[in-house]
Amino acid sequence: MPTRFPWGAAAFANNAIDKLEIPVGTKMASTAFSNQIVTMDVTTDDDGNIAFGELLPNLVAVTNNDGSRPLTAEEDLQVTVVNGGLAAENNQLTGLSSSVEFATATVNIALKNAAEIGGYSIRPLTLNIENDAYTGSNTGGNTDNGGGSTGGGSTTTPEPAPTPETTPDVTPIVPISSDPVIKKVKHPYKIYAKRAMRLHKTVELNQPLQSFKKQARTKAKTFTVLGVSYSKGGAKRYRVAGGYVTANPSYVANLYYQSNTKRIRVISTKGINQYKTAKLTGKVRTTKRNQVLKVKRLIKTGKATRYQLTNGNYVSANKQLVIWK
């Protein structure tokens, strides 16, 4: 918008603006961008905290000759917790219990330099939180507990996903002796452990071979699914190298995203490479952790998937490398 036209009081207030480019020199009222209403999906760090940097709106001042500059930084945020049991301290949200896997919280955000950008504020900011510090709960009565401890089980909320993920086509094979019927997958694919679980010798998950602790998604145990089988009670199991694991979606999920999104954030500590082709050949550059990338479409290559970015490059859609923003 030309700078000679001022932006009046509450001109863009009570919207859902989290990205804004403002021409340098624009005149605006002190309440032009007040009280934005925004919902955001976030993932905690390994300690269950959320850095204020994860909550930053993308506010940019633009000029005609030298590009743009950000108008906000992590230290500019003034965060007030409305509900959700969190605390705002040391430039991060804290206080999420390790027994909680998914949570919702509401905060209000004001900016120290708000006068420069028309009183921009977010009231409220609703956070849908995935807790990477989740270690499980000792309450509830889940009967398919991944072959973990024999205590009271646990109650969890399944991983939220706007588009359900698909399971690869399977074809039956003839059982050998008294072994369970296994439907062998045409193309083996990978899953990862979302919480503590065990690998078992039998499809009934009553002979544990190895235990795996709950870890952050970037470090979680992965398995290659070779087939699908069912217990005597009808519970679905995955046949993996060395034995069986539960197929309960509270415990495992496909390692690769199976549907499209608009933005992804890099979560790998080593960053992620961008490539010229969907086969991930011809490295272009490395994108550092916490950087956000804009997505054009999802590409399937066998059972692995890639995201083509709006710049034309390709990155892996591995959930241990990126997360939906």
mmCIF file of C-alpha atoms in Angstrom:
data_model
loop_
_atom_site.group_PDB
_atom_site.id
_atom_site.type_symbol
_atom_site.label_atom_id
_atom_site.label_comp_id
_atom_site.label_asym_id
_atom_site.label_seq_id
_atom_site.Cartn_x
_atom_site.Cartn_y
_atom_site.Cartn_z
ATOM 1 C CA MET A 1 0.000 0.000 0.000
ATOM 2 C CA PRO A 2 1.436 3.441 -0.868
ATOM 3 C CA THR A 3 2.818 5.232 2.170
ATOM 4 C CA ARG A 4 0.830 8.405 1.468
ATOM 5 C CA PHE A 5 -2.340 6.587 2.508
ATOM 6 C CA PRO A 6 -2.345 6.188 6.319
ATOM 7 C CA TRP A 7 -3.655 3.029 7.943
ATOM 8 C CA GLY A 8 -6.358 4.110 10.365
ATOM 9 C CA ALA A 9 -7.281 2.980 13.861
ATOM 10 C CA ALA A 10 -8.127 -0.741 13.995
ATOM 11 C CA ALA A 11 -7.873 -0.942 10.195
ATOM 12 C CA PHE A 12 -6.612 -4.544 10.346
ATOM 13 C CA ALA A 13 -7.402 -5.362 13.968
ATOM 14 C CA ASN A 14 -9.048 -8.625 15.069
ATOM 15 C CA ASN A 15 -7.802 -10.578 12.047
ATOM 16 C CA ALA A 16 -5.474 -13.607 11.885
ATOM 17 C CA ILE A 17 -2.346 -11.929 10.526
ATOM 18 C CA ASP A 18 0.965 -13.603 11.411
ATOM 19 C CA LYS A 19 2.903 -12.446 8.346
ATOM 20 C CA LEU A 20 3.141 -8.800 7.407
ATOM 21 C CA GLU A 21 5.313 -6.715 5.053
ATOM 22 C CA ILE A 22 5.206 -3.004 5.833
ATOM 23 C CA PRO A 23 6.735 -0.394 3.460
ATOM 24 C CA VAL A 24 9.192 1.776 5.338
ATOM 25 C CA GLY A 25 7.657 5.157 6.129
ATOM 26 C CA THR A 26 4.065 3.943 6.159
ATOM 27 C CA LYS A 27 1.861 6.002 8.440
ATOM 28 C CA MET A 28 -0.478 4.030 10.665
ATOM 29 C CA ALA A 29 -2.600 4.445 13.744
ATOM 30 C CA SER A 30 -1.366 2.942 17.026
ATOM 31 C CA THR A 31 -4.103 0.271 16.902
ATOM 32 C CA ALA A 32 -4.008 -0.598 13.188
ATOM 33 C CA PHE A 33 -2.873 -4.202 13.775
ATOM 34 C CA SER A 34 -3.999 -4.891 17.328
ATOM 35 C CA ASN A 35 -5.495 -8.137 18.635
ATOM 36 C CA GLN A 36 -4.699 -10.710 15.941
ATOM 37 C CA ILE A 37 -6.306 -14.116 16.539
ATOM 38 C CA VAL A 38 -3.854 -16.872 15.607
ATOM 39 C CA THR A 39 -3.631 -20.665 16.056
ATOM 40 C CA MET A 40 -0.241 -22.375 15.831
ATOM 41 C CA ASP A 41 1.081 -25.960 15.979
ATOM 42 C CA VAL A 42 4.331 -26.176 17.950
ATOM 43 C CA THR A 43 6.646 -28.893 19.257
ATOM 44 C CA THR A 44 8.576 -28.536 22.501
ATOM 45 C CA ASP A 45 12.289 -29.124 22.867
ATOM 46 C CA ASP A 46 13.637 -32.238 24.607
ATOM 47 C CA ASP A 47 12.980 -30.611 27.996
ATOM 48 C CA GLY A 48 9.343 -29.792 27.274
ATOM 49 C CA ASN A 49 9.920 -26.051 26.763
ATOM 50 C CA ILE A 50 8.892 -23.737 23.907
ATOM 51 C CA ALA A 51 11.290 -20.932 22.989
ATOM 52 C CA PHE A 52 9.714 -17.533 22.335
ATOM 53 C CA GLY A 53 11.408 -17.673 18.945
ATOM 54 C CA GLU A 54 8.883 -20.363 17.956
ATOM 55 C CA LEU A 55 6.068 -17.850 18.533
ATOM 56 C CA LEU A 56 7.508 -14.999 16.447
ATOM 57 C CA PRO A 57 5.184 -13.473 13.853
ATOM 58 C CA ASN A 58 6.863 -12.801 10.497
ATOM 59 C CA LEU A 59 6.789 -9.003 10.497
ATOM 60 C CA VAL A 60 9.069 -7.312 7.954
ATOM 61 C CA ALA A 61 9.873 -3.744 6.945
ATOM 62 C CA VAL A 62 10.481 -3.459 3.189
ATOM 63 C CA THR A 63 12.283 -0.827 1.140
ATOM 64 C CA ASN A 64 12.560 -0.210 -2.573
ATOM 65 C CA ASN A 65 16.294 -0.738 -2.850
ATOM 66 C CA ASP A 66 17.748 -2.952 -0.122
ATOM 67 C CA GLY A 67 15.170 -5.643 0.463
ATOM 68 C CA SER A 68 13.691 -6.138 3.893
ATOM 69 C CA ARG A 69 14.506 -6.402 7.567
ATOM 70 C CA PRO A 70 12.669 -8.186 10.388
ATOM 71 C CA LEU A 71 10.766 -5.960 12.797
ATOM 72 C CA THR A 72 10.693 -8.435 15.675
ATOM 73 C CA ALA A 73 13.111 -10.635 17.561
ATOM 74 C CA GLU A 74 12.688 -13.156 20.348
ATOM 75 C CA GLU A 75 13.635 -10.597 22.987
ATOM 76 C CA ASP A 76 10.906 -8.226 21.737
ATOM 77 C CA LEU A 77 8.083 -10.564 22.755
ATOM 78 C CA GLN A 78 6.077 -9.971 25.905
ATOM 79 C CA VAL A 79 4.199 -13.223 26.499
ATOM 80 C CA THR A 80 1.363 -13.593 28.992
ATOM 81 C CA VAL A 81 -0.111 -17.038 29.689
ATOM 82 C CA VAL A 82 -3.923 -17.079 29.690
ATOM 83 C CA ASN A 83 -4.498 -20.790 30.300
ATOM 84 C CA GLY A 84 -2.865 -24.187 29.858
ATOM 85 C CA GLY A 85 -0.774 -24.311 33.025
ATOM 86 C CA LEU A 86 2.419 -22.952 31.447
ATOM 87 C CA ALA A 87 4.776 -20.243 32.688
ATOM 88 C CA ALA A 88 6.605 -17.584 30.666
ATOM 89 C CA GLU A 89 10.190 -17.174 31.858
ATOM 90 C CA ASN A 90 13.690 -16.808 30.418
ATOM 91 C CA ASN A 91 12.318 -16.233 26.910
ATOM 92 C CA GLN A 92 10.473 -19.560 26.847
ATOM 93 C CA LEU A 93 7.257 -21.268 27.895
ATOM 94 C CA THR A 94 7.830 -23.875 30.592
ATOM 95 C CA GLY A 95 5.878 -26.127 32.942
ATOM 96 C CA LEU A 96 4.474 -28.780 30.592
ATOM 97 C CA SER A 97 4.446 -32.129 32.399
ATOM 98 C CA SER A 98 6.364 -35.043 30.880
ATOM 99 C CA SER A 99 3.210 -37.158 31.379
ATOM 100 C CA VAL A 100 1.363 -35.032 28.783
ATOM 101 C CA GLU A 101 1.916 -35.898 25.108
ATOM 102 C CA PHE A 102 -0.407 -33.318 23.517
ATOM 103 C CA ALA A 103 -1.761 -30.124 25.053
ATOM 104 C CA THR A 104 -3.483 -26.866 24.206
ATOM 105 C CA ALA A 105 -2.586 -23.528 25.745
ATOM 106 C CA THR A 106 -3.531 -19.895 25.181
ATOM 107 C CA VAL A 107 -1.161 -16.959 25.458
ATOM 108 C CA ASN A 108 -1.246 -13.272 24.582
ATOM 109 C CA ILE A 109 1.672 -11.637 22.792
ATOM 110 C CA ALA A 110 2.596 -7.964 22.818
ATOM 111 C CA LEU A 111 5.704 -6.406 21.240
ATOM 112 C CA LYS A 112 8.083 -3.936 22.847
ATOM 113 C CA ASN A 113 8.298 -1.992 19.577
ATOM 114 C CA ALA A 114 4.562 -2.193 18.857
ATOM 115 C CA ALA A 115 4.250 1.542 18.064
ATOM 116 C CA GLU A 116 6.396 1.049 14.946
ATOM 117 C CA ILE A 117 3.956 -1.501 13.516
ATOM 118 C CA GLY A 118 0.522 -0.197 14.369
ATOM 119 C CA GLY A 119 0.240 -1.735 17.819
ATOM 120 C CA TYR A 120 0.588 -5.282 16.474
ATOM 121 C CA SER A 121 -0.388 -7.881 19.081
ATOM 122 C CA ILE A 122 -1.740 -11.424 19.156
ATOM 123 C CA ARG A 123 -4.670 -11.826 21.534
ATOM 124 C CA PRO A 124 -5.175 -14.739 21.742
ATOM 125 C CA LEU A 125 -2.528 -17.112 20.375
ATOM 126 C CA THR A 126 -3.815 -20.692 20.658
ATOM 127 C CA LEU A 127 -1.038 -23.284 20.790
ATOM 128 C CA ASN A 128 -1.542 -26.922 19.807
ATOM 129 C CA ILE A 129 1.460 -28.518 21.497
ATOM 130 C CA GLU A 130 3.266 -31.804 20.850
ATOM 131 C CA ASN A 131 5.512 -32.551 23.830
ATOM 132 C CA ASP A 132 8.893 -34.046 22.818
ATOM 133 C CA ALA A 133 9.650 -34.591 26.520
ATOM 134 C CA TYR A 134 6.699 -36.961 26.906
ATOM 135 C CA THR A 135 7.616 -40.104 28.866
ATOM 136 C CA GLY A 136 4.172 -41.687 29.345
ATOM 137 C CA SER A 137 1.453 -41.721 31.980
ATOM 138 C CA ASN A 138 0.775 -44.307 34.673
ATOM 139 C CA THR A 139 -2.974 -43.825 34.623
ATOM 140 C CA GLY A 140 -5.735 -45.086 32.378
ATOM 141 C CA GLY A 141 -6.592 -48.438 30.877
ATOM 142 C CA ASN A 142 -5.209 -48.799 27.373
ATOM 143 C CA THR A 143 -5.172 -52.559 26.721
ATOM 144 C CA ASP A 144 -2.825 -52.375 23.723
ATOM 145 C CA ASN A 145 0.182 -50.831 25.412
ATOM 146 C CA GLY A 146 2.904 -51.721 22.966
ATOM 147 C CA GLY A 147 4.169 -54.537 25.139
ATOM 148 C CA GLY A 148 5.468 -52.212 27.827
ATOM 149 C CA SER A 149 5.158 -52.642 31.589
ATOM 150 C CA THR A 150 2.267 -54.657 32.979
ATOM 151 C CA GLY A 151 0.995 -51.814 35.190
ATOM 152 C CA GLY A 152 -2.172 -49.831 34.613
ATOM 153 C CA GLY A 153 -1.336 -49.006 30.994
ATOM 154 C CA SER A 154 -1.706 -45.460 29.736
ATOM 155 C CA THR A 155 -4.197 -43.179 28.074
ATOM 156 C CA THR A 156 -2.933 -41.067 25.222
ATOM 157 C CA THR A 157 -4.347 -38.779 22.579
ATOM 158 C CA PRO A 158 -3.524 -39.916 19.024
ATOM 159 C CA GLU A 159 -1.177 -37.694 17.032
ATOM 160 C CA PRO A 160 -3.193 -34.937 15.346
ATOM 161 C CA ALA A 161 -3.064 -34.929 11.559
ATOM 162 C CA PRO A 162 -5.252 -32.869 9.207
ATOM 163 C CA THR A 163 -5.131 -35.655 6.612
ATOM 164 C CA PRO A 164 -5.005 -39.305 7.774
ATOM 165 C CA GLU A 165 -1.943 -41.193 6.651
ATOM 166 C CA THR A 166 -2.334 -44.201 4.425
ATOM 167 C CA THR A 167 -1.151 -47.757 4.944
ATOM 168 C CA PRO A 168 0.648 -49.400 2.005
ATOM 169 C CA ASP A 169 -1.106 -52.134 0.045
ATOM 170 C CA VAL A 170 -0.542 -55.620 1.418
ATOM 171 C CA THR A 171 -0.882 -59.119 -0.033
ATOM 172 C CA PRO A 172 -1.385 -62.299 2.030
ATOM 173 C CA ILE A 173 1.242 -65.044 2.176
ATOM 174 C CA VAL A 174 0.726 -68.631 3.278
ATOM 175 C CA PRO A 175 1.438 -69.198 7.002
ATOM 176 C CA ILE A 176 4.084 -71.715 7.978
ATOM 177 C CA SER A 177 3.055 -74.325 10.557
ATOM 178 C CA SER A 178 1.281 -72.647 13.492
ATOM 179 C CA ASP A 179 2.794 -69.219 12.807
ATOM 180 C CA PRO A 180 0.299 -66.360 12.529
ATOM 181 C CA VAL A 181 -0.898 -65.268 9.098
ATOM 182 C CA ILE A 182 1.346 -62.427 7.932
ATOM 183 C CA LYS A 183 0.338 -60.074 5.152
ATOM 184 C CA LYS A 184 3.617 -59.183 3.540
ATOM 185 C CA VAL A 185 3.855 -55.592 2.341
ATOM 186 C CA LYS A 186 4.811 -55.103 -1.305
ATOM 187 C CA HIS A 187 7.199 -52.320 -0.399
ATOM 188 C CA PRO A 188 8.695 -52.291 3.126
ATOM 189 C CA TYR A 189 8.352 -48.905 4.802
ATOM 190 C CA LYS A 190 9.547 -47.249 7.993
ATOM 191 C CA ILE A 191 7.757 -46.296 11.199
ATOM 192 C CA TYR A 192 9.056 -44.629 14.359
ATOM 193 C CA ALA A 193 8.316 -45.099 18.062
ATOM 194 C CA LYS A 194 6.330 -42.233 19.563
ATOM 195 C CA ARG A 195 6.785 -43.492 23.126
ATOM 196 C CA ALA A 196 8.383 -46.268 25.198
ATOM 197 C CA MET A 197 7.655 -49.694 23.705
ATOM 198 C CA ARG A 198 9.041 -53.190 23.150
ATOM 199 C CA LEU A 199 9.957 -55.579 20.362
ATOM 200 C CA HIS A 200 8.422 -59.034 20.931
ATOM 201 C CA LYS A 201 9.069 -62.544 19.668
ATOM 202 C CA THR A 202 5.373 -63.337 19.153
ATOM 203 C CA VAL A 203 2.391 -61.579 17.665
ATOM 204 C CA GLU A 204 0.663 -61.654 21.088
ATOM 205 C CA LEU A 205 3.383 -59.279 22.401
ATOM 206 C CA ASN A 206 3.968 -61.472 25.458
ATOM 207 C CA GLN A 207 7.635 -62.385 24.923
ATOM 208 C CA PRO A 208 9.704 -59.186 24.969
ATOM 209 C CA LEU A 209 13.044 -59.209 23.192
ATOM 210 C CA GLN A 210 14.125 -55.585 23.512
ATOM 211 C CA SER A 211 12.855 -52.385 25.142
ATOM 212 C CA PHE A 212 13.060 -48.859 23.737
ATOM 213 C CA LYS A 213 12.777 -45.680 25.784
ATOM 214 C CA LYS A 214 10.675 -42.673 24.823
ATOM 215 C CA GLN A 215 12.899 -40.193 23.005
ATOM 216 C CA ALA A 216 12.500 -36.949 21.117
ATOM 217 C CA ARG A 217 11.153 -37.524 17.633
ATOM 218 C CA THR A 218 14.503 -36.698 16.043
ATOM 219 C CA LYS A 219 16.113 -39.555 18.011
ATOM 220 C CA ALA A 220 13.218 -42.022 18.208
ATOM 221 C CA LYS A 221 13.693 -45.705 17.395
ATOM 222 C CA THR A 222 12.703 -46.621 13.835
ATOM 223 C CA PHE A 223 11.537 -49.962 12.413
ATOM 224 C CA THR A 224 11.123 -51.287 8.872
ATOM 225 C CA VAL A 225 7.676 -52.834 8.410
ATOM 226 C CA LEU A 226 7.909 -56.133 6.522
ATOM 227 C CA GLY A 227 4.351 -57.333 7.054
ATOM 228 C CA VAL A 228 1.106 -57.021 9.009
ATOM 229 C CA SER A 229 -0.457 -59.601 11.325
ATOM 230 C CA TYR A 230 -3.133 -59.812 14.035
ATOM 231 C CA SER A 231 -3.266 -61.193 17.553
ATOM 232 C CA LYS A 232 -5.868 -63.770 18.609
ATOM 233 C CA GLY A 233 -7.932 -60.865 19.927
ATOM 234 C CA GLY A 234 -7.739 -59.050 16.597
ATOM 235 C CA ALA A 235 -5.161 -56.401 17.556
ATOM 236 C CA LYS A 236 -3.065 -55.266 14.602
ATOM 237 C CA ARG A 237 0.714 -55.859 14.751
ATOM 238 C CA TYR A 238 3.639 -54.969 12.513
ATOM 239 C CA ARG A 239 6.147 -57.647 11.533
ATOM 240 C CA VAL A 240 9.569 -56.024 11.644
ATOM 241 C CA ALA A 241 13.123 -57.321 11.569
ATOM 242 C CA GLY A 242 13.557 -59.554 14.622
ATOM 243 C CA GLY A 243 9.947 -59.774 15.773
ATOM 244 C CA TYR A 244 6.660 -57.923 16.223
ATOM 245 C CA VAL A 245 5.623 -54.481 17.470
ATOM 246 C CA THR A 246 2.246 -52.914 18.134
ATOM 247 C CA ALA A 247 0.496 -51.025 15.323
ATOM 248 C CA ASN A 248 -1.348 -48.843 17.856
ATOM 249 C CA PRO A 249 -1.132 -45.249 16.468
ATOM 250 C CA SER A 250 -0.511 -43.977 19.986
ATOM 251 C CA TYR A 251 2.817 -45.843 19.881
ATOM 252 C CA VAL A 252 4.009 -45.764 16.266
ATOM 253 C CA ALA A 253 3.572 -43.635 13.154
ATOM 254 C CA ASN A 254 4.775 -43.584 9.569
ATOM 255 C CA LEU A 255 8.269 -42.085 9.445
ATOM 256 C CA TYR A 256 7.395 -40.094 6.312
ATOM 257 C CA TYR A 257 4.597 -37.578 5.870
ATOM 258 C CA GLN A 258 1.936 -38.875 3.482
ATOM 259 C CA SER A 259 0.080 -35.635 2.764
ATOM 260 C CA ASN A 260 0.835 -32.072 1.772
ATOM 261 C CA THR A 261 1.144 -28.937 3.880
ATOM 262 C CA LYS A 262 2.040 -25.301 3.282
ATOM 263 C CA ARG A 263 5.069 -24.869 5.539
ATOM 264 C CA ILE A 264 7.581 -27.096 7.311
ATOM 265 C CA ARG A 265 10.149 -26.355 10.005
ATOM 266 C CA VAL A 266 13.544 -28.065 10.133
ATOM 267 C CA ILE A 267 13.990 -29.992 13.408
ATOM 268 C CA SER A 268 17.123 -32.003 12.682
ATOM 269 C CA THR A 269 20.084 -30.713 14.699
ATOM 270 C CA LYS A 270 22.244 -31.130 11.592
ATOM 271 C CA GLY A 271 19.808 -29.237 9.383
ATOM 272 C CA ILE A 272 18.437 -30.590 6.121
ATOM 273 C CA ASN A 273 19.770 -30.567 2.566
ATOM 274 C CA GLN A 274 17.893 -29.143 -0.400
ATOM 275 C CA TYR A 275 18.352 -30.976 -3.703
ATOM 276 C CA LYS A 276 17.670 -30.414 -7.399
ATOM 277 C CA THR A 277 15.715 -33.682 -7.855
ATOM 278 C CA ALA A 278 13.083 -35.719 -6.004
ATOM 279 C CA LYS A 279 15.634 -38.542 -5.793
ATOM 280 C CA LEU A 280 17.648 -36.174 -3.571
ATOM 281 C CA THR A 281 20.538 -35.794 -5.966
ATOM 282 C CA GLY A 282 22.356 -32.590 -6.821
ATOM 283 C CA LYS A 283 22.713 -30.886 -3.440
ATOM 284 C CA VAL A 284 21.860 -27.174 -3.573
ATOM 285 C CA ARG A 285 22.249 -25.975 0.015
ATOM 286 C CA THR A 286 21.804 -26.920 3.664
ATOM 287 C CA THR A 287 18.978 -25.360 5.690
ATOM 288 C CA LYS A 288 19.669 -24.942 9.407
ATOM 289 C CA ARG A 289 17.477 -26.160 12.275
ATOM 290 C CA ASN A 290 14.347 -24.104 13.085
ATOM 291 C CA GLN A 291 14.278 -22.504 9.629
ATOM 292 C CA VAL A 292 10.838 -22.523 7.966
ATOM 293 C CA LEU A 293 10.413 -23.642 4.350
ATOM 294 C CA LYS A 294 7.440 -23.040 2.062
ATOM 295 C CA VAL A 295 6.040 -26.169 0.412
ATOM 296 C CA LYS A 296 4.570 -26.505 -3.083
ATOM 297 C CA ARG A 297 3.606 -30.186 -3.136
ATOM 298 C CA LEU A 298 4.279 -33.703 -1.838
ATOM 299 C CA ILE A 299 6.186 -36.126 -4.085
ATOM 300 C CA LYS A 300 6.148 -39.927 -3.602
ATOM 301 C CA THR A 301 9.223 -41.913 -4.583
ATOM 302 C CA GLY A 302 8.536 -45.543 -3.730
ATOM 303 C CA LYS A 303 7.410 -45.548 -0.100
ATOM 304 C CA ALA A 304 9.503 -42.524 0.828
ATOM 305 C CA THR A 305 8.133 -39.022 0.263
ATOM 306 C CA ARG A 306 9.650 -35.647 -0.525
ATOM 307 C CA TYR A 307 8.444 -32.076 -0.349
ATOM 308 C CA GLN A 308 9.009 -29.854 -3.346
ATOM 309 C CA LEU A 309 9.556 -26.330 -2.086
ATOM 310 C CA THR A 310 8.233 -23.163 -3.695
ATOM 311 C CA ASN A 311 11.798 -22.419 -4.835
ATOM 312 C CA GLY A 312 11.757 -25.638 -6.890
ATOM 313 C CA ASN A 313 14.160 -27.588 -4.679
ATOM 314 C CA TYR A 314 13.360 -30.889 -2.927
ATOM 315 C CA VAL A 315 13.786 -32.022 0.685
ATOM 316 C CA SER A 316 13.008 -35.257 2.501
ATOM 317 C CA ALA A 317 9.573 -35.534 4.164
ATOM 318 C CA ASN A 318 11.119 -37.615 6.978
ATOM 319 C CA LYS A 319 9.451 -36.639 10.270
ATOM 320 C CA GLN A 320 12.777 -36.843 12.083
ATOM 321 C CA LEU A 321 14.051 -34.036 9.870
ATOM 322 C CA VAL A 322 11.050 -31.716 9.463
ATOM 323 C CA ILE A 323 7.729 -30.961 11.132
ATOM 324 C CA TRP A 324 4.594 -29.216 9.902
ATOM 325 C CA LYS A 325 4.619 -25.540 10.802
#
